[in-house]
mmCIF file of C-alpha atoms in Angstrom:
data_model
loop_
_atom_site.group_PDB
_atom_site.id
_atom_site.type_symbol
_atom_site.label_atom_id
_atom_site.label_comp_id
_atom_site.label_asym_id
_atom_site.label_seq_id
_atom_site.Cartn_x
_atom_site.Cartn_y
_atom_site.Cartn_z
ATOM 1 C CA MET A 1 -12.905 -40.531 -7.412
ATOM 2 C CA LYS A 2 -9.725 -40.665 -5.349
ATOM 3 C CA LEU A 3 -8.089 -38.138 -7.677
ATOM 4 C CA GLN A 4 -11.099 -35.807 -7.387
ATOM 5 C CA ARG A 5 -10.922 -35.946 -3.572
ATOM 6 C CA MET A 6 -7.198 -35.110 -3.727
ATOM 7 C CA ASN A 7 -7.886 -32.145 -6.029
ATOM 8 C CA ARG A 8 -10.653 -30.848 -3.768
ATOM 9 C CA ARG A 9 -8.321 -31.133 -0.776
ATOM 10 C CA ALA A 10 -5.568 -29.226 -2.619
ATOM 11 C CA LEU A 11 -7.999 -26.437 -3.535
ATOM 12 C CA SER A 12 -9.168 -26.182 0.073
ATOM 13 C CA LEU A 13 -5.624 -25.912 1.361
ATOM 14 C CA GLY A 14 -4.855 -23.243 -1.242
ATOM 15 C CA ALA A 15 -7.916 -21.232 -0.201
ATOM 16 C CA LEU A 16 -6.859 -21.446 3.432
ATOM 17 C CA ALA A 17 -3.381 -20.176 2.549
ATOM 18 C CA VAL A 18 -4.779 -17.189 0.659
ATOM 19 C CA SER A 19 -7.260 -16.260 3.390
ATOM 20 C CA GLY A 20 -4.486 -16.575 5.948
ATOM 21 C CA ALA A 21 -2.232 -14.242 4.005
ATOM 22 C CA LEU A 22 -4.967 -11.624 3.990
ATOM 23 C CA ALA A 23 -5.554 -11.933 7.712
ATOM 24 C CA LEU A 24 -2.295 -10.251 8.684
ATOM 25 C CA THR A 25 -2.678 -7.363 11.105
ATOM 26 C CA ALA A 26 -0.109 -4.985 12.478
ATOM 27 C CA CYS A 27 2.150 -5.439 15.464
ATOM 28 C CA GLY A 28 2.966 -2.588 17.802
ATOM 29 C CA SER A 29 1.371 0.823 17.946
ATOM 30 C CA ASP A 30 2.458 4.208 16.666
ATOM 31 C CA ASP A 31 1.162 7.201 14.760
ATOM 32 C CA THR A 32 -1.311 5.121 12.788
ATOM 33 C CA GLY A 33 -3.003 3.995 15.971
ATOM 34 C CA THR A 34 -3.197 0.356 14.951
ATOM 35 C CA LYS A 35 -3.261 -1.839 18.024
ATOM 36 C CA SER A 36 -0.871 -4.620 18.874
ATOM 37 C CA GLY A 37 -1.441 -8.255 19.643
ATOM 38 C CA SER A 38 -2.734 -9.445 16.267
ATOM 39 C CA SER A 39 -1.432 -12.475 14.442
ATOM 40 C CA SER A 40 -0.524 -13.191 10.856
ATOM 41 C CA SER A 41 0.032 -16.040 8.493
ATOM 42 C CA ALA A 42 3.458 -15.033 7.325
ATOM 43 C CA THR A 43 4.099 -18.662 6.425
ATOM 44 C CA ALA A 44 1.291 -18.571 3.855
ATOM 45 C CA ALA A 45 2.595 -15.375 2.270
ATOM 46 C CA ALA A 46 6.236 -16.426 2.485
ATOM 47 C CA GLY A 47 5.963 -18.693 -0.530
ATOM 48 C CA SER A 48 5.316 -15.719 -2.809
ATOM 49 C CA ILE A 49 8.245 -13.633 -1.530
ATOM 50 C CA LYS A 50 11.330 -13.688 -3.757
ATOM 51 C CA CYS A 51 14.444 -13.073 -1.674
ATOM 52 C CA ASP A 52 16.879 -13.322 -4.603
ATOM 53 C CA ASP A 53 20.330 -12.303 -3.290
ATOM 54 C CA ALA A 54 18.916 -10.059 -0.557
ATOM 55 C CA LYS A 55 20.983 -9.978 2.627
ATOM 56 C CA GLY A 56 22.292 -7.629 5.281
ATOM 57 C CA GLN A 57 20.665 -4.613 6.914
ATOM 58 C CA LEU A 58 18.175 -2.414 5.053
ATOM 59 C CA LEU A 59 17.818 1.037 6.639
ATOM 60 C CA ALA A 60 14.787 3.203 5.889
ATOM 61 C CA ASP A 61 12.968 6.147 7.462
ATOM 62 C CA GLY A 62 10.058 8.484 6.849
ATOM 63 C CA SER A 63 6.279 8.632 7.078
ATOM 64 C CA SER A 64 4.892 7.630 10.455
ATOM 65 C CA ALA A 65 1.447 7.255 8.854
ATOM 66 C CA GLN A 66 2.580 4.028 7.154
ATOM 67 C CA LYS A 67 4.623 2.676 10.069
ATOM 68 C CA ASN A 68 2.210 -0.096 11.057
ATOM 69 C CA ALA A 69 1.897 -1.198 7.441
ATOM 70 C CA ILE A 70 5.689 -1.361 7.209
ATOM 71 C CA ASP A 71 5.839 -3.329 10.471
ATOM 72 C CA ALA A 72 3.350 -5.877 9.120
ATOM 73 C CA TRP A 73 5.260 -6.187 5.854
ATOM 74 C CA VAL A 74 8.619 -6.498 7.612
ATOM 75 C CA LYS A 75 7.307 -9.339 9.760
ATOM 76 C CA ASN A 76 6.288 -11.337 6.677
ATOM 77 C CA PHE A 77 9.340 -10.430 4.624
ATOM 78 C CA THR A 78 11.988 -11.210 7.224
ATOM 79 C CA GLN A 79 10.406 -14.556 8.030
ATOM 80 C CA ALA A 80 10.766 -15.477 4.364
ATOM 81 C CA CYS A 81 14.147 -13.771 3.856
ATOM 82 C CA SER A 82 15.952 -14.477 7.106
ATOM 83 C CA GLY A 83 19.198 -13.003 5.803
ATOM 84 C CA VAL A 84 17.744 -9.474 5.723
ATOM 85 C CA GLN A 85 17.111 -7.122 8.619
ATOM 86 C CA VAL A 86 14.776 -4.207 7.756
ATOM 87 C CA ASN A 87 14.942 -1.201 10.080
ATOM 88 C CA TYR A 88 12.280 1.452 9.349
ATOM 89 C CA LYS A 89 12.345 4.295 11.882
ATOM 90 C CA GLY A 90 9.163 6.201 10.978
ATOM 91 C CA SER A 91 10.539 9.579 12.049
ATOM 92 C CA GLY A 92 8.222 11.500 9.717
ATOM 93 C CA SER A 93 8.080 12.344 6.023
ATOM 94 C CA GLY A 94 10.445 15.323 6.207
ATOM 95 C CA ALA A 95 13.045 13.405 8.169
ATOM 96 C CA GLY A 96 12.794 10.489 5.751
ATOM 97 C CA VAL A 97 13.329 12.618 2.645
ATOM 98 C CA THR A 98 16.305 14.326 4.289
ATOM 99 C CA ALA A 99 17.839 10.996 5.271
ATOM 100 C CA PHE A 100 17.360 9.726 1.711
ATOM 101 C CA THR A 101 18.892 12.759 -0.007
ATOM 102 C CA GLN A 102 21.847 12.549 2.385
ATOM 103 C CA GLY A 103 22.423 8.890 1.524
ATOM 104 C CA GLN A 104 21.661 7.608 5.024
ATOM 105 C CA VAL A 105 18.868 5.189 4.003
ATOM 106 C CA ALA A 106 18.159 2.856 1.105
ATOM 107 C CA PHE A 107 14.596 4.133 0.713
ATOM 108 C CA ALA A 108 12.255 6.546 2.452
ATOM 109 C CA GLY A 109 8.523 6.954 2.992
ATOM 110 C CA SER A 110 6.754 10.272 2.430
ATOM 111 C CA ASP A 111 3.118 11.397 2.525
ATOM 112 C CA SER A 112 3.956 14.006 -0.116
ATOM 113 C CA ALA A 113 5.742 13.558 -3.418
ATOM 114 C CA LEU A 114 9.314 14.785 -3.804
ATOM 115 C CA LYS A 115 9.708 18.495 -4.464
ATOM 116 C CA PRO A 116 11.992 19.630 -7.323
ATOM 117 C CA GLU A 117 14.698 20.612 -4.840
ATOM 118 C CA ASP A 118 14.497 17.130 -3.271
ATOM 119 C CA VAL A 119 14.911 15.495 -6.671
ATOM 120 C CA ALA A 120 17.930 17.725 -7.364
ATOM 121 C CA ALA A 121 19.474 16.784 -4.005
ATOM 122 C CA SER A 122 18.875 13.068 -4.627
ATOM 123 C CA LYS A 123 21.081 13.083 -7.723
ATOM 124 C CA SER A 124 24.163 13.289 -5.520
ATOM 125 C CA VAL A 125 23.344 9.906 -3.937
ATOM 126 C CA CYS A 126 21.645 8.213 -6.927
ATOM 127 C CA THR A 127 24.656 7.929 -9.235
ATOM 128 C CA GLY A 128 23.425 8.515 -12.770
ATOM 129 C CA GLY A 129 19.820 8.647 -11.612
ATOM 130 C CA GLN A 130 17.474 10.351 -9.153
ATOM 131 C CA GLY A 131 14.903 9.717 -6.457
ATOM 132 C CA ILE A 132 11.453 8.637 -7.636
ATOM 133 C CA ASP A 133 8.040 8.352 -5.970
ATOM 134 C CA LEU A 134 6.347 4.956 -5.791
ATOM 135 C CA PRO A 135 2.759 5.131 -4.409
ATOM 136 C CA MET A 136 2.440 2.183 -2.039
ATOM 137 C CA VAL A 137 -0.064 2.880 0.745
ATOM 138 C CA ALA A 138 -3.328 4.819 0.834
ATOM 139 C CA GLY A 139 -5.348 5.732 3.867
ATOM 140 C CA PRO A 140 -8.467 7.750 4.665
ATOM 141 C CA ILE A 141 -8.195 10.777 6.935
ATOM 142 C CA ALA A 142 -11.258 10.614 9.155
ATOM 143 C CA ILE A 143 -12.933 13.649 10.678
ATOM 144 C CA ALA A 144 -13.828 12.373 14.120
ATOM 145 C CA TYR A 145 -16.177 14.091 16.554
ATOM 146 C CA ASN A 146 -17.506 13.806 20.095
ATOM 147 C CA VAL A 147 -20.970 15.341 20.470
ATOM 148 C CA SER A 148 -23.363 13.815 22.993
ATOM 149 C CA GLY A 149 -26.589 12.648 21.379
ATOM 150 C CA VAL A 150 -25.322 12.906 17.802
ATOM 151 C CA ASP A 151 -24.656 9.477 16.327
ATOM 152 C CA ASN A 152 -24.603 10.452 12.661
ATOM 153 C CA LEU A 153 -23.172 13.661 11.270
ATOM 154 C CA VAL A 154 -22.942 14.899 7.689
ATOM 155 C CA LEU A 155 -20.719 17.818 6.689
ATOM 156 C CA ASP A 156 -19.568 19.201 3.351
ATOM 157 C CA ALA A 157 -16.275 20.855 2.427
ATOM 158 C CA SER A 158 -17.545 24.362 3.126
ATOM 159 C CA THR A 159 -18.792 23.585 6.642
ATOM 160 C CA ILE A 160 -15.632 21.616 7.442
ATOM 161 C CA ALA A 161 -13.484 24.579 6.380
ATOM 162 C CA LYS A 162 -15.577 27.055 8.374
ATOM 163 C CA ILE A 163 -15.511 24.857 11.496
ATOM 164 C CA PHE A 164 -11.727 24.472 11.461
ATOM 165 C CA ASP A 165 -11.238 28.175 10.691
ATOM 166 C CA GLY A 166 -13.474 29.266 13.571
ATOM 167 C CA LYS A 167 -16.226 30.712 11.363
ATOM 168 C CA ILE A 168 -18.833 28.184 12.539
ATOM 169 C CA THR A 169 -18.622 28.007 16.318
ATOM 170 C CA ASN A 170 -21.739 26.183 17.559
ATOM 171 C CA TRP A 171 -23.093 22.736 16.813
ATOM 172 C CA ASN A 172 -26.637 23.965 16.167
ATOM 173 C CA ASP A 173 -25.451 26.411 13.505
ATOM 174 C CA ALA A 174 -27.902 26.698 10.589
ATOM 175 C CA ALA A 175 -25.323 25.416 8.061
ATOM 176 C CA ILE A 176 -24.835 22.177 10.035
ATOM 177 C CA ALA A 177 -28.560 21.801 10.692
ATOM 178 C CA LYS A 178 -29.316 22.088 6.962
ATOM 179 C CA LEU A 179 -27.039 19.107 6.255
ATOM 180 C CA ASN A 180 -28.517 17.085 9.126
ATOM 181 C CA PRO A 181 -32.324 17.414 9.018
ATOM 182 C CA GLY A 182 -33.956 15.708 11.980
ATOM 183 C CA ALA A 183 -30.749 15.521 14.033
ATOM 184 C CA LYS A 184 -30.860 16.869 17.588
ATOM 185 C CA LEU A 185 -27.918 19.236 17.382
ATOM 186 C CA PRO A 186 -27.085 20.711 20.800
ATOM 187 C CA ASP A 187 -26.493 24.343 21.682
ATOM 188 C CA LEU A 188 -22.843 23.536 22.319
ATOM 189 C CA LYS A 189 -19.567 25.230 21.453
ATOM 190 C CA ILE A 190 -17.476 23.512 18.772
ATOM 191 C CA GLN A 191 -13.923 22.654 19.884
ATOM 192 C CA PRO A 192 -11.821 21.959 16.769
ATOM 193 C CA TYR A 193 -8.516 20.114 17.277
ATOM 194 C CA HIS A 194 -5.546 20.255 14.898
ATOM 195 C CA ARG A 195 -1.942 19.030 14.890
ATOM 196 C CA SER A 196 0.647 21.096 16.736
ATOM 197 C CA ASP A 197 3.527 19.378 14.908
ATOM 198 C CA GLU A 198 4.305 19.482 11.200
ATOM 199 C CA SER A 199 2.390 16.653 9.637
ATOM 200 C CA GLY A 200 1.669 14.987 6.321
ATOM 201 C CA THR A 201 -1.848 14.448 7.649
ATOM 202 C CA THR A 202 -2.291 18.214 8.017
ATOM 203 C CA ASP A 203 -0.807 18.745 4.551
ATOM 204 C CA ASN A 204 -3.280 16.368 2.923
ATOM 205 C CA PHE A 205 -6.257 17.578 5.001
ATOM 206 C CA THR A 206 -5.638 21.189 3.967
ATOM 207 C CA LYS A 207 -5.007 20.222 0.323
ATOM 208 C CA TYR A 208 -8.562 18.879 0.337
ATOM 209 C CA LEU A 209 -9.942 22.115 1.788
ATOM 210 C CA ILE A 210 -7.980 24.262 -0.675
ATOM 211 C CA ALA A 211 -9.269 22.202 -3.618
ATOM 212 C CA THR A 212 -12.907 22.015 -2.514
ATOM 213 C CA ALA A 213 -13.581 25.120 -0.404
ATOM 214 C CA LYS A 214 -11.007 27.713 -1.403
ATOM 215 C CA THR A 215 -13.317 30.644 -0.587
ATOM 216 C CA ASP A 216 -13.755 29.362 2.952
ATOM 217 C CA TRP A 217 -10.141 28.260 3.428
ATOM 218 C CA PRO A 218 -7.851 31.167 2.453
ATOM 219 C CA TYR A 219 -4.550 29.489 3.307
ATOM 220 C CA SER A 220 -1.650 28.164 1.238
ATOM 221 C CA GLY A 221 -1.499 24.784 2.983
ATOM 222 C CA GLY A 222 1.498 22.694 3.973
ATOM 223 C CA LYS A 223 2.573 20.483 6.849
ATOM 224 C CA ALA A 224 2.217 23.253 9.466
ATOM 225 C CA TRP A 225 -1.265 24.327 10.613
ATOM 226 C CA GLN A 226 -2.045 27.870 9.447
ATOM 227 C CA ALA A 227 -5.579 28.700 10.623
ATOM 228 C CA LYS A 228 -6.181 30.645 13.826
ATOM 229 C CA GLY A 229 -7.823 29.353 16.996
ATOM 230 C CA GLY A 230 -8.755 25.822 17.917
ATOM 231 C CA GLN A 231 -6.901 23.373 20.135
ATOM 232 C CA ALA A 232 -3.494 21.963 19.162
ATOM 233 C CA ALA A 233 -2.171 18.515 20.030
ATOM 234 C CA ALA A 234 0.931 16.550 19.050
ATOM 235 C CA GLY A 235 0.445 13.623 16.717
ATOM 236 C CA SER A 236 -2.770 11.980 15.622
ATOM 237 C CA SER A 237 -2.789 10.236 18.987
ATOM 238 C CA GLY A 238 -2.883 13.611 20.738
ATOM 239 C CA VAL A 239 -5.675 14.912 18.518
ATOM 240 C CA ALA A 240 -7.709 11.753 19.063
ATOM 241 C CA GLN A 241 -7.217 11.925 22.813
ATOM 242 C CA GLY A 242 -8.288 15.573 22.907
ATOM 243 C CA VAL A 243 -11.460 14.858 20.945
ATOM 244 C CA LYS A 244 -12.299 11.867 23.163
ATOM 245 C CA GLN A 245 -11.973 13.930 26.309
ATOM 246 C CA THR A 246 -13.995 16.953 25.121
ATOM 247 C CA ASN A 247 -17.734 17.028 24.482
ATOM 248 C CA GLY A 248 -18.225 19.206 21.403
ATOM 249 C CA ALA A 249 -14.798 18.425 19.925
ATOM 250 C CA ILE A 250 -13.901 17.566 16.340
ATOM 251 C CA GLY A 251 -10.541 16.721 14.752
ATOM 252 C CA TYR A 252 -8.837 15.076 11.767
ATOM 253 C CA MET A 253 -6.777 11.891 12.067
ATOM 254 C CA GLU A 254 -5.960 8.617 10.352
ATOM 255 C CA LEU A 255 -8.971 6.291 10.378
ATOM 256 C CA SER A 256 -7.359 3.881 12.836
ATOM 257 C CA TYR A 257 -7.598 6.544 15.548
ATOM 258 C CA ALA A 258 -11.298 7.221 15.065
ATOM 259 C CA LYS A 259 -12.416 4.528 17.468
ATOM 260 C CA ASP A 260 -13.443 3.970 21.076
ATOM 261 C CA GLY A 261 -16.572 6.102 21.182
ATOM 262 C CA LEU A 262 -15.715 8.628 18.484
ATOM 263 C CA GLY A 263 -18.080 9.241 15.604
ATOM 264 C CA THR A 264 -16.843 9.890 12.081
ATOM 265 C CA VAL A 265 -18.244 12.482 9.690
ATOM 266 C CA ALA A 266 -19.915 11.392 6.458
ATOM 267 C CA VAL A 267 -18.742 13.839 3.801
ATOM 268 C CA ASN A 268 -21.317 15.223 1.370
ATOM 269 C CA THR A 269 -19.313 15.164 -1.863
ATOM 270 C CA GLY A 270 -22.252 15.514 -4.226
ATOM 271 C CA ALA A 271 -22.405 11.754 -4.740
ATOM 272 C CA ALA A 272 -25.679 9.851 -4.363
ATOM 273 C CA ALA A 273 -25.033 9.525 -0.626
ATOM 274 C CA PRO A 274 -22.586 11.071 1.865
ATOM 275 C CA VAL A 275 -19.373 9.040 2.178
ATOM 276 C CA LYS A 276 -17.774 7.880 5.439
ATOM 277 C CA ALA A 277 -14.071 7.186 5.795
ATOM 278 C CA SER A 278 -13.209 3.601 4.848
ATOM 279 C CA SER A 279 -10.422 1.632 3.195
ATOM 280 C CA ASP A 280 -12.633 0.846 0.194
ATOM 281 C CA GLY A 281 -13.614 4.507 -0.138
ATOM 282 C CA ALA A 282 -9.970 5.566 -0.118
ATOM 283 C CA THR A 283 -9.067 3.047 -2.826
ATOM 284 C CA LYS A 284 -11.937 4.306 -5.004
ATOM 285 C CA ALA A 285 -10.670 7.872 -4.588
ATOM 286 C CA VAL A 286 -7.102 6.936 -5.521
ATOM 287 C CA ALA A 287 -8.391 5.052 -8.575
ATOM 288 C CA ALA A 288 -9.407 8.415 -10.046
ATOM 289 C CA ALA A 289 -5.937 9.919 -9.466
ATOM 290 C CA GLN A 290 -3.686 10.943 -12.339
ATOM 291 C CA VAL A 291 -0.017 9.994 -12.569
ATOM 292 C CA VAL A 292 1.737 13.343 -12.929
ATOM 293 C CA GLY A 293 5.326 12.177 -12.447
ATOM 294 C CA THR A 294 7.651 11.940 -15.420
ATOM 295 C CA GLY A 295 9.881 9.062 -16.436
ATOM 296 C CA SER A 296 9.953 6.429 -13.693
ATOM 297 C CA ASP A 297 8.354 8.764 -11.160
ATOM 298 C CA LEU A 298 4.751 7.812 -10.308
ATOM 299 C CA SER A 299 3.633 10.734 -8.167
ATOM 300 C CA LEU A 300 -0.152 11.196 -8.212
ATOM 301 C CA LYS A 301 -2.621 14.058 -8.358
ATOM 302 C CA LEU A 302 -5.784 13.196 -6.426
ATOM 303 C CA ASP A 303 -9.219 14.393 -7.495
ATOM 304 C CA TYR A 304 -10.426 15.959 -4.259
ATOM 305 C CA ASN A 305 -13.600 17.082 -6.039
ATOM 306 C CA THR A 306 -14.672 13.561 -6.933
ATOM 307 C CA LYS A 307 -18.394 12.866 -6.887
ATOM 308 C CA ALA A 308 -18.018 9.154 -7.559
ATOM 309 C CA ASP A 309 -20.319 7.061 -5.408
ATOM 310 C CA GLY A 310 -18.444 5.592 -2.449
ATOM 311 C CA ALA A 311 -15.210 7.483 -3.138
ATOM 312 C CA TYR A 312 -13.838 9.132 0.020
ATOM 313 C CA PRO A 313 -11.949 12.258 -1.070
ATOM 314 C CA LEU A 314 -10.016 12.953 2.144
ATOM 315 C CA THR A 315 -7.354 10.397 1.367
ATOM 316 C CA LEU A 316 -3.607 10.329 1.934
ATOM 317 C CA VAL A 317 -1.121 8.488 -0.297
ATOM 318 C CA THR A 318 2.272 7.483 1.054
ATOM 319 C CA TYR A 319 5.143 7.002 -1.384
ATOM 320 C CA GLU A 320 8.234 4.862 -1.064
ATOM 321 C CA ILE A 321 11.144 6.890 -2.416
ATOM 322 C CA ALA A 322 14.072 5.098 -4.031
ATOM 323 C CA CYS A 323 16.761 5.724 -6.637
ATOM 324 C CA ASP A 324 15.722 4.747 -10.151
ATOM 325 C CA LYS A 325 19.425 4.244 -10.980
ATOM 326 C CA GLY A 326 22.576 4.339 -8.922
ATOM 327 C CA ASN A 327 21.389 2.370 -5.899
ATOM 328 C CA LYS A 328 24.175 1.106 -3.678
ATOM 329 C CA ALA A 329 25.252 -2.372 -4.731
ATOM 330 C CA ALA A 330 25.205 -3.606 -1.132
ATOM 331 C CA THR A 331 21.525 -2.758 -0.592
ATOM 332 C CA LEU A 332 19.985 -2.954 -4.079
ATOM 333 C CA PRO A 333 18.971 -6.658 -3.886
ATOM 334 C CA ALA A 334 17.276 -6.193 -0.503
ATOM 335 C CA THR A 335 15.618 -2.932 -1.573
ATOM 336 C CA LYS A 336 14.158 -4.497 -4.714
ATOM 337 C CA ALA A 337 13.071 -7.664 -2.910
ATOM 338 C CA PHE A 338 11.291 -5.755 -0.139
ATOM 339 C CA LEU A 339 9.629 -3.229 -2.464
ATOM 340 C CA ARG A 340 8.628 -6.061 -4.798
ATOM 341 C CA TYR A 341 6.895 -7.838 -1.930
ATOM 342 C CA ILE A 342 5.013 -4.833 -0.540
ATOM 343 C CA ALA A 343 3.752 -3.949 -4.039
ATOM 344 C CA SER A 344 2.689 -7.547 -4.690
ATOM 345 C CA GLU A 345 -0.861 -8.843 -4.434
ATOM 346 C CA ASP A 346 -0.010 -10.475 -1.100
ATOM 347 C CA GLY A 347 1.658 -7.342 0.248
ATOM 348 C CA GLN A 348 -1.178 -5.039 -0.764
ATOM 349 C CA GLY A 349 -3.665 -7.617 0.493
ATOM 350 C CA VAL A 350 -2.793 -7.048 4.148
ATOM 351 C CA LEU A 351 -3.663 -3.338 4.108
ATOM 352 C CA SER A 352 -7.465 -3.288 4.352
ATOM 353 C CA GLY A 353 -7.404 -5.330 7.541
ATOM 354 C CA ILE A 354 -5.265 -2.733 9.334
ATOM 355 C CA ASP A 355 -7.161 0.455 8.378
ATOM 356 C CA TYR A 356 -5.131 1.223 5.259
ATOM 357 C CA ALA A 357 -6.185 1.032 1.616
ATOM 358 C CA PRO A 358 -4.401 -0.835 -1.181
ATOM 359 C CA ILE A 359 -3.285 1.085 -4.249
ATOM 360 C CA PRO A 360 -5.662 0.431 -7.202
ATOM 361 C CA ASP A 361 -4.652 -2.251 -9.688
ATOM 362 C CA ALA A 362 -3.877 0.040 -12.632
ATOM 363 C CA ILE A 363 -1.466 2.132 -10.561
ATOM 364 C CA ILE A 364 0.194 -0.630 -8.544
ATOM 365 C CA ALA A 365 0.876 -2.513 -11.803
ATOM 366 C CA LYS A 366 3.029 0.442 -12.926
ATOM 367 C CA VAL A 367 4.768 0.441 -9.534
ATOM 368 C CA ARG A 368 5.663 -3.252 -9.922
ATOM 369 C CA THR A 369 7.132 -2.671 -13.368
ATOM 370 C CA THR A 370 9.164 0.285 -12.116
ATOM 371 C CA ILE A 371 10.566 -1.707 -9.171
ATOM 372 C CA GLU A 372 11.850 -4.407 -11.523
ATOM 373 C CA GLY A 373 13.796 -1.736 -13.417
ATOM 374 C CA LEU A 374 15.596 -0.293 -10.377
ATOM 375 C CA SER A 375 19.362 -0.526 -10.775
#
């Protein structure tokens, strides 16, 4: 009996440690909009972090969309590996890729996979190798709106494209009314907001429109906004603020910004029910992605036309970019240790609680194997 009580106590303590590791939330606030002041159980997660010979300063830069996830991971990692200082600047995907190909950082974050010219440039800093894409963070791009009296709103790809291209200009338009039977849609001008700065969020938002509503979205896409009209604001924070302040406004942003009185659109994808932005929905969407990279590269092609129940198609994937071979000897141990942790079950486990989505098991398993082979 005494042994049974001891075993039950050990199981309880283990369960507490696991639940604590999953309770981590981000510190600070930046382009993801995650709020500060939350606590973590870094001690619980620390036992699973392998520091190996990691030491010194690890410089990184890139995607601001993943900055709060990186901050949460760094807090856990550096408490376990006190000999390492991780400095991730979050200057944006373009800046991160440039810094990586110029040899200024050990790894970079990007909301878009490396282009062929980026891979070619990386070979000068990855001796005998090249830069590769490791999918590490997923996140839903919410379409948030502010329309008095409208608590639930359903749109499909065609209406979204027409709204943001200025072809549907009023909230009681017949196309919107058809998707929202019974809703009291006001006779109110639509005020669409988009990013004024070059953005991975814009790139991924327009990739969705190109894939699902090409007739209604006649643009080539990219990080710079191409459609005419609408209101422009810097950063997702600026877009969110503009939508909050304007009755009749609508805009796209990371899910963590779509709070404080903003509604979020449920997207009619053709599934059994319209799908709202959520971490689980983003993970389901990424699960249907195809790995299109070659060799050690794990860049993904998302299925924006998915009709899977619960899968949210407007999803962004952020990659960590590192050398497959030819990493600098001084930073390789720290790079591998940090990437190993953030790809681990514990590392991925913190994401859902801070408005991100973990990478599906089948894909993250390939990422873990690739990280172990970095040299």
